[in-house]
Coordinates of C-alpha atoms and ligand atoms in Angstrom, one line a residue:
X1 CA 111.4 68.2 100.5
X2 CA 107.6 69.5 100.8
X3 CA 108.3 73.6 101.4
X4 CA 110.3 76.4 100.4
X5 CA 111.5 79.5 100.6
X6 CA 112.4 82.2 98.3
X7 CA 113.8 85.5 98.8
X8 CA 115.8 88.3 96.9
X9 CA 118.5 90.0 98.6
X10 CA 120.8 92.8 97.9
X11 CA 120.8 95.4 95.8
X12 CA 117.7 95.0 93.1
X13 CA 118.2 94.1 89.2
X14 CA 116.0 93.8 86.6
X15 CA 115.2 90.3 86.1
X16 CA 115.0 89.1 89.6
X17 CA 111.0 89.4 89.5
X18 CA 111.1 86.8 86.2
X19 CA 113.2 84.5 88.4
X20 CA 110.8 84.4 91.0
X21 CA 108.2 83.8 88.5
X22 CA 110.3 80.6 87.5
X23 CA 111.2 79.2 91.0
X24 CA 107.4 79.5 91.7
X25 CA 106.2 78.4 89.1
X26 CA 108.7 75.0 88.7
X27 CA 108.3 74.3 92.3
X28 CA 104.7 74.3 92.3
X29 CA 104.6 72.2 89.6
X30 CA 107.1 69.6 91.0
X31 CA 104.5 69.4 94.0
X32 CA 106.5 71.7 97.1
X33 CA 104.6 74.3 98.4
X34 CA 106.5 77.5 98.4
X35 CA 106.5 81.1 100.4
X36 CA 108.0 84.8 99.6
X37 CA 109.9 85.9 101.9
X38 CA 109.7 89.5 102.5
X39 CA 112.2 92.2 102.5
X40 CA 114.9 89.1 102.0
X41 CA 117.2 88.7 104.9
X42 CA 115.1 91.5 106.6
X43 CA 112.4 90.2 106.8
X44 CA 113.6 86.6 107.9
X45 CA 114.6 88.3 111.1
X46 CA 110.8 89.6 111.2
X47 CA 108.9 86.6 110.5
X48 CA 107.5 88.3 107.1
X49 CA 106.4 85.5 104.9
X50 CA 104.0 85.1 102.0
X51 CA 102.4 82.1 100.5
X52 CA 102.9 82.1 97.2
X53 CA 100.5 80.5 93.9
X54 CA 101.2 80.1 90.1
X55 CA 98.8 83.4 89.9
X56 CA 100.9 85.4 92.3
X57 CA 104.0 86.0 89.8
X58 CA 101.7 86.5 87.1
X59 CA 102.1 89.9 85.3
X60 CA 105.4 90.5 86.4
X61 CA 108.1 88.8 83.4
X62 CA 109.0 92.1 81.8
X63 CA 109.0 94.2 85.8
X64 CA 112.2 95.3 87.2
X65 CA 112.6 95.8 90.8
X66 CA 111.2 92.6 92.9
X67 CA 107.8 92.1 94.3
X68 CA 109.7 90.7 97.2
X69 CA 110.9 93.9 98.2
X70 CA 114.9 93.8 99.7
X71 CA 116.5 95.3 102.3
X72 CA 120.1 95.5 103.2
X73 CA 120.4 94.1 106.7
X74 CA 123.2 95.1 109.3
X75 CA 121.3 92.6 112.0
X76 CA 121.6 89.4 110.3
X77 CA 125.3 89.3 110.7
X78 CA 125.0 89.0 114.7
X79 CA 124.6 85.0 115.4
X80 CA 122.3 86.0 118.4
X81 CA 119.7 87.8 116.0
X82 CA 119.9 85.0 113.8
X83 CA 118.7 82.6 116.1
X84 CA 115.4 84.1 116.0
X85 CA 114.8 84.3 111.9
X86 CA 115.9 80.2 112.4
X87 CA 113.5 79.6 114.8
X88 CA 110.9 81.2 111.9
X89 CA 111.8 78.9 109.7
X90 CA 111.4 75.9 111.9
X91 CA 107.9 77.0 112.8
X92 CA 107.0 77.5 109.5
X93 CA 108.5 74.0 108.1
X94 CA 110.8 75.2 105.7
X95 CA 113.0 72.6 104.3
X96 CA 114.9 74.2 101.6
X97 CA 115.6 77.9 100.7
X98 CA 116.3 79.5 97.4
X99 CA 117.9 83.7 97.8
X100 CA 118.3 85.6 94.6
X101 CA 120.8 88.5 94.4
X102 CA 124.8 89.5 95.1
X103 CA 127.9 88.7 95.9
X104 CA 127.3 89.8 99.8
X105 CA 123.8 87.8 99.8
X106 CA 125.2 84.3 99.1
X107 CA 127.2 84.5 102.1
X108 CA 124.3 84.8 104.4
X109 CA 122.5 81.7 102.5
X110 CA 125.3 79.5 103.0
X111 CA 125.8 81.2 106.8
X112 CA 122.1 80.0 107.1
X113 CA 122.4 76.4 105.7
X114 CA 125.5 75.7 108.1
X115 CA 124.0 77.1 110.7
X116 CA 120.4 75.2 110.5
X117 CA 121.1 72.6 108.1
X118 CA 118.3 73.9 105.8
X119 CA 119.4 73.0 101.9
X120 CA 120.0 76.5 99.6
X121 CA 120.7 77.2 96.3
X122 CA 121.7 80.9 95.5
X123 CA 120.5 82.7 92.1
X124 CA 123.4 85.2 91.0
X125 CA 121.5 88.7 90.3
X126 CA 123.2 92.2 90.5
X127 CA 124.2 94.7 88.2
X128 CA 127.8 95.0 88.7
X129 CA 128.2 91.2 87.9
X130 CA 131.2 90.7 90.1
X131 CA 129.6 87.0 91.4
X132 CA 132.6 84.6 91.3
X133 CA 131.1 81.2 89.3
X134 CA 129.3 82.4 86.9
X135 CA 129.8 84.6 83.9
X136 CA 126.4 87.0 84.2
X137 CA 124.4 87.8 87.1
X138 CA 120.6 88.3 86.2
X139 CA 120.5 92.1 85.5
X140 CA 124.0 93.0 84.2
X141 CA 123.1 92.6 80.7
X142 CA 120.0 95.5 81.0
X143 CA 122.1 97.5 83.1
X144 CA 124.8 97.7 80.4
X145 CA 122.0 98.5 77.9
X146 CA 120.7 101.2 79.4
X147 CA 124.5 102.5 79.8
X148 CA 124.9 102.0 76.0
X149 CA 121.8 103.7 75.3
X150 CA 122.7 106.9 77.6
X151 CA 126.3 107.0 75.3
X152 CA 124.3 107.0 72.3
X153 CA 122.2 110.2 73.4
X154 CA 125.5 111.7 75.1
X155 CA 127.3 110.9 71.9
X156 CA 124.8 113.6 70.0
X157 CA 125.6 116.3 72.4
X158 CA 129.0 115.6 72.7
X159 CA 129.8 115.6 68.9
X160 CA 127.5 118.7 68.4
X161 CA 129.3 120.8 71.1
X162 CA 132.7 119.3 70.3
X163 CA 133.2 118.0 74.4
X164 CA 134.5 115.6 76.1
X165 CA 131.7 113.7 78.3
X166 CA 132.6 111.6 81.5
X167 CA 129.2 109.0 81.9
X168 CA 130.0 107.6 85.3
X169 CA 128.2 104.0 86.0
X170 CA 127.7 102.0 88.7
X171 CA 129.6 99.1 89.8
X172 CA 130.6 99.0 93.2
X173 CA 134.4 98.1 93.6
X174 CA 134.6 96.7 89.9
X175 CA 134.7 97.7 86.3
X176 CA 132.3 95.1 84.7
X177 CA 129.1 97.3 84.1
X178 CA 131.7 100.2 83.0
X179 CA 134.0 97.7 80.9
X180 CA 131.4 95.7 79.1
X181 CA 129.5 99.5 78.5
X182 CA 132.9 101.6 76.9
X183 CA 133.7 98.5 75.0
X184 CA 130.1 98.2 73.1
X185 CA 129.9 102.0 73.2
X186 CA 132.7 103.1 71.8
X187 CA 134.5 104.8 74.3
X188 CA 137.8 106.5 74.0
X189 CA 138.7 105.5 77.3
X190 CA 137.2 103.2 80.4
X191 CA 138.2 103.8 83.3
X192 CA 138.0 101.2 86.3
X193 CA 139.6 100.5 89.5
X194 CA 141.1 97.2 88.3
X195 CA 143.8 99.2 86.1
X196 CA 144.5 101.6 88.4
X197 CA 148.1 102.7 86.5
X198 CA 145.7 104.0 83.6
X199 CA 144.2 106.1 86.3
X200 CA 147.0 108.7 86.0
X201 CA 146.0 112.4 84.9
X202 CA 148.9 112.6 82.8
X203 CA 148.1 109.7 81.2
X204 CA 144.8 110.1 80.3
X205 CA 145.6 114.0 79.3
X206 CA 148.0 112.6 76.8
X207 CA 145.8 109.6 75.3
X208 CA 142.9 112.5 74.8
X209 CA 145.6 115.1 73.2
X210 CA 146.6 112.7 70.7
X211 CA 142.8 112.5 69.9
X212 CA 142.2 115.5 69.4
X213 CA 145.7 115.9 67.4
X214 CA 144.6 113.4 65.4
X215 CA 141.4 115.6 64.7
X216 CA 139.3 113.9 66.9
X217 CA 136.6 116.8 68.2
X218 CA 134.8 114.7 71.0
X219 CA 135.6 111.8 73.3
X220 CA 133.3 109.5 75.8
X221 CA 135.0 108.2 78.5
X222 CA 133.0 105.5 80.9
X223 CA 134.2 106.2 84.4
X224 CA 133.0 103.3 87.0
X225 CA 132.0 104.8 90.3
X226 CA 134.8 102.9 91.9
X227 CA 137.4 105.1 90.3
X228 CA 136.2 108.2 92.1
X229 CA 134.3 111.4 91.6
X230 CA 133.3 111.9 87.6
X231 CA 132.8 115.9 88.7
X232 CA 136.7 115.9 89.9
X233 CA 138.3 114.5 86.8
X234 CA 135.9 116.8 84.5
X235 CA 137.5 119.7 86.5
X236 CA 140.9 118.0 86.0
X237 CA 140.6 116.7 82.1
X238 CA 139.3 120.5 80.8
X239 CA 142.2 122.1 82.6
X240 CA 145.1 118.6 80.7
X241 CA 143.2 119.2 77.3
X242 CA 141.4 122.7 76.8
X243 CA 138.3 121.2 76.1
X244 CA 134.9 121.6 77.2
X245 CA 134.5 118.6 79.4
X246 CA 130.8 117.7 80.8
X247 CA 130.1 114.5 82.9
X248 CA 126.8 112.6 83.7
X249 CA 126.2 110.0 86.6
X250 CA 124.0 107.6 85.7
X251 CA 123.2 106.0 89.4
X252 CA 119.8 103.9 89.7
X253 CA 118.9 104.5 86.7
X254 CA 121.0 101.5 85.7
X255 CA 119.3 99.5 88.7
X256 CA 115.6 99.6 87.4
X257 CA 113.9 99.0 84.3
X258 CA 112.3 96.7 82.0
X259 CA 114.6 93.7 82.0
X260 CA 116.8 92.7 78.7
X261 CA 115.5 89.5 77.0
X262 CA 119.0 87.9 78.0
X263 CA 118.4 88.9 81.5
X264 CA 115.2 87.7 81.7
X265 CA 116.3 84.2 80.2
X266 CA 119.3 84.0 82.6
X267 CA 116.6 84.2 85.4
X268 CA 114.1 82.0 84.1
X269 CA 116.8 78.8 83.6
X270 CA 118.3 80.0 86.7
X271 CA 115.0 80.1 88.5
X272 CA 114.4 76.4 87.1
X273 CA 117.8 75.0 87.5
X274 CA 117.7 75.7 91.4
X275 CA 114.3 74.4 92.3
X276 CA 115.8 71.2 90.3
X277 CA 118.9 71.5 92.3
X278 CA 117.5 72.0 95.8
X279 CA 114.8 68.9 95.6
X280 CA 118.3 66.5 95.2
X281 CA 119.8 68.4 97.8
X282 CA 120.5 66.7 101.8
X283 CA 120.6 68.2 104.8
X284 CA 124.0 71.0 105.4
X285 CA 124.3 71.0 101.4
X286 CA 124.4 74.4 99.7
X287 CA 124.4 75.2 95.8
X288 CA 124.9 77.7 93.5
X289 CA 123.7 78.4 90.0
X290 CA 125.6 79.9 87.5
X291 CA 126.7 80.2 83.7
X292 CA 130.1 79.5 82.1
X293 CA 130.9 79.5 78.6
X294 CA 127.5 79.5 77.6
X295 CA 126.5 76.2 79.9
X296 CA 124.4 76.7 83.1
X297 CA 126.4 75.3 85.9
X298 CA 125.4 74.2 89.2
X299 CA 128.6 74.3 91.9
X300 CA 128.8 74.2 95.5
X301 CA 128.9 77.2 97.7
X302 CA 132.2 76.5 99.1
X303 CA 134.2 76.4 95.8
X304 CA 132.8 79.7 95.2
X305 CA 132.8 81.3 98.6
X306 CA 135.1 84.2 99.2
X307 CA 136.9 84.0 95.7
X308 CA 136.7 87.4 93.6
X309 CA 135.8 87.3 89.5
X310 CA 138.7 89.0 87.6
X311 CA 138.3 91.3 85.0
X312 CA 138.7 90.4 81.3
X313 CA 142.0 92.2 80.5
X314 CA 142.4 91.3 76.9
X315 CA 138.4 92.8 76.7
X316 CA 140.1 96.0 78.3
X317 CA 143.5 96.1 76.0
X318 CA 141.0 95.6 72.9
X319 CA 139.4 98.6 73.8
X320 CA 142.5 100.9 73.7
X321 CA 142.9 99.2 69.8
X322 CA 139.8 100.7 69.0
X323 CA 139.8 104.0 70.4
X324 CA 142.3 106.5 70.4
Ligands
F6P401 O1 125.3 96.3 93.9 C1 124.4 97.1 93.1 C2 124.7 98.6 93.3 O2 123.8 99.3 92.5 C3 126.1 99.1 93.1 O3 126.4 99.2 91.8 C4 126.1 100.3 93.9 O4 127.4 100.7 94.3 C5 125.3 100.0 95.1 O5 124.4 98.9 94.7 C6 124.4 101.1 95.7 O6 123.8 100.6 96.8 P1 122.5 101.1 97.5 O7 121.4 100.6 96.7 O8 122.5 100.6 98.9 O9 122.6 102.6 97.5

């Protein structure tokens, strides 16, 4: 293997920009020459690489976002329009590929690999941490954090006015950003779409009533956006309980930021472990990097492929210990 690729994909998270810095960085210095592709997926389809030195990922650690830029792309999934990004990376001699980001962005790495033969390894990196393999993507861990950190401002208002406050977060489909941020921040309840009998007005009316029964004169709940609208079930929760209910959506917010240092570390080994990976890799062969009980793992892409991470549910029954 002489030359790579790398490219983030997806929706962005803090800490993808410190794993380019480390698949740079440990491919120059085992000898491959390595390019930025632009825009990821995007920008295969438009020929827009970058040649990329030691001092180009300088400065750029502790940025969120990606310097690579990403854009969702509708084209890539028609085989014809694919031809053309492969025919790219033939001219341009690229004999092993690394893509950093989703769930939805590993199955176009792999597509590419069976399709050309190219080696890949994917890099795991989205907020919403719902990447089957591995048990953080790069940029869950600051999105929860600046979650927690919105709770403990809402918090003040919401003990001062004596309100209930919805903090909707992002998530897609799951409940891991809104889980792991209700658990750490104390939430009364969490809400997420992988209990959906807890989603039941009357239900929820009657865990808050007990609360405030109990004397309790303020509640957070953490809503994930895949649950619904935080603005219909404020409406719905003042009218069950009589209480002043507010809600906040907290939206990109989450996305950008200075990454966490546990972020940033899951994307520097990461970054490392996949250049390792790929330069063992043959022809057809595609990788994934991950982390599992505290060990970085390195599987193949079709024992991970089209399987969906589950939610801790013993996290989720711990939480209704502490709250109400
Ligand atoms: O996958 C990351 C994420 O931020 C989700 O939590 C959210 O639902 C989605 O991306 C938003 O997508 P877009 O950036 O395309 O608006």
């Amino acid at each position: 293997m002489k030359k790579i690729a790398v490219m983030t994909t997806g929706g962005d998270a803090s800490g993808m920009n410190a794993a380019i810095r480390a698949v740079v960085r440990t491919a120059i210095s085992s000898g491959l020459e390595v390019m930025g592709i632009l825009e990821g997926l995007h920008g295969l389809l438009h020929n827009q690489f970058i040649g990329m030195d030691m001092a180009s990922v300088g400065g750029i650690i502790n940025r969120g976002g990606t310097i690579l830029h990403t854009v969702r792309s509708k084209d890539f999934h028609k085989k014809e329009v694919r031809k053309i990004a492969y025919a790219y990376l033939k001219d341009r001699k690229i004999d092993g590929l690394i893509s950093i980001g989703g769930d939805g962005s590993r199955q176009g790495l792999y597509c590419i690999t069976k399709e050309t033969g190219i080696p890949s390894c994917f890099i795991p990196a989205s907020i919403d941490n719902d990447v089957y393999g591995t048990d953080y993507t790069i940029g869950f861990d600051s999105a929860v954090n600046v979650g927690l950190d919105a709770i403990d401002k809402i918090r003040d208002t919401a003990a001062s006015h004596q309100r209930i406050f919805i903090v909707e977060v992002m998530g897609r489909e799951h409940g891991f950003v809104a889980l792991e941020v209700g658990l750490t921040g104390g939430a009364e309840l969490i809400l997420i779409p992988e209990f959906k009998r807890d989603l039941n007005m009357k239900k929820i009316a009657e865990a808050l009533n007990n609360g405030i029964r109990r004397g309790k004169n303020s509640s957070i709940i953490v809503m994930a956006e895949g649950v619904g609208r935080s603005s219909d079930f404020a409406k719905k929760i003042e009218m069950a309980t009589g209480m002043e209910t507010r809600y906040t959506v907290l939206g990109y917010i989450q996305r950008g930021g200075s990454p966490t240092a546990m972020s940033r570390k899951l994307a520097l080994t990461f970054g490392y472990e996949a250049v390792k990976c790929l330069m063992k890799l043959k022809k057809k062969q595609s990788m994934m990097v991950g982390i599992q009980a505290n060990k970085v793992k390195v599987m193949e892409m079709k024992s991970v492929l089209g399987r969906e991470r589950a939610i801790d549910s013993a996290e989720y029954n711990m939480n209704k210990v502490f709250s109400l």
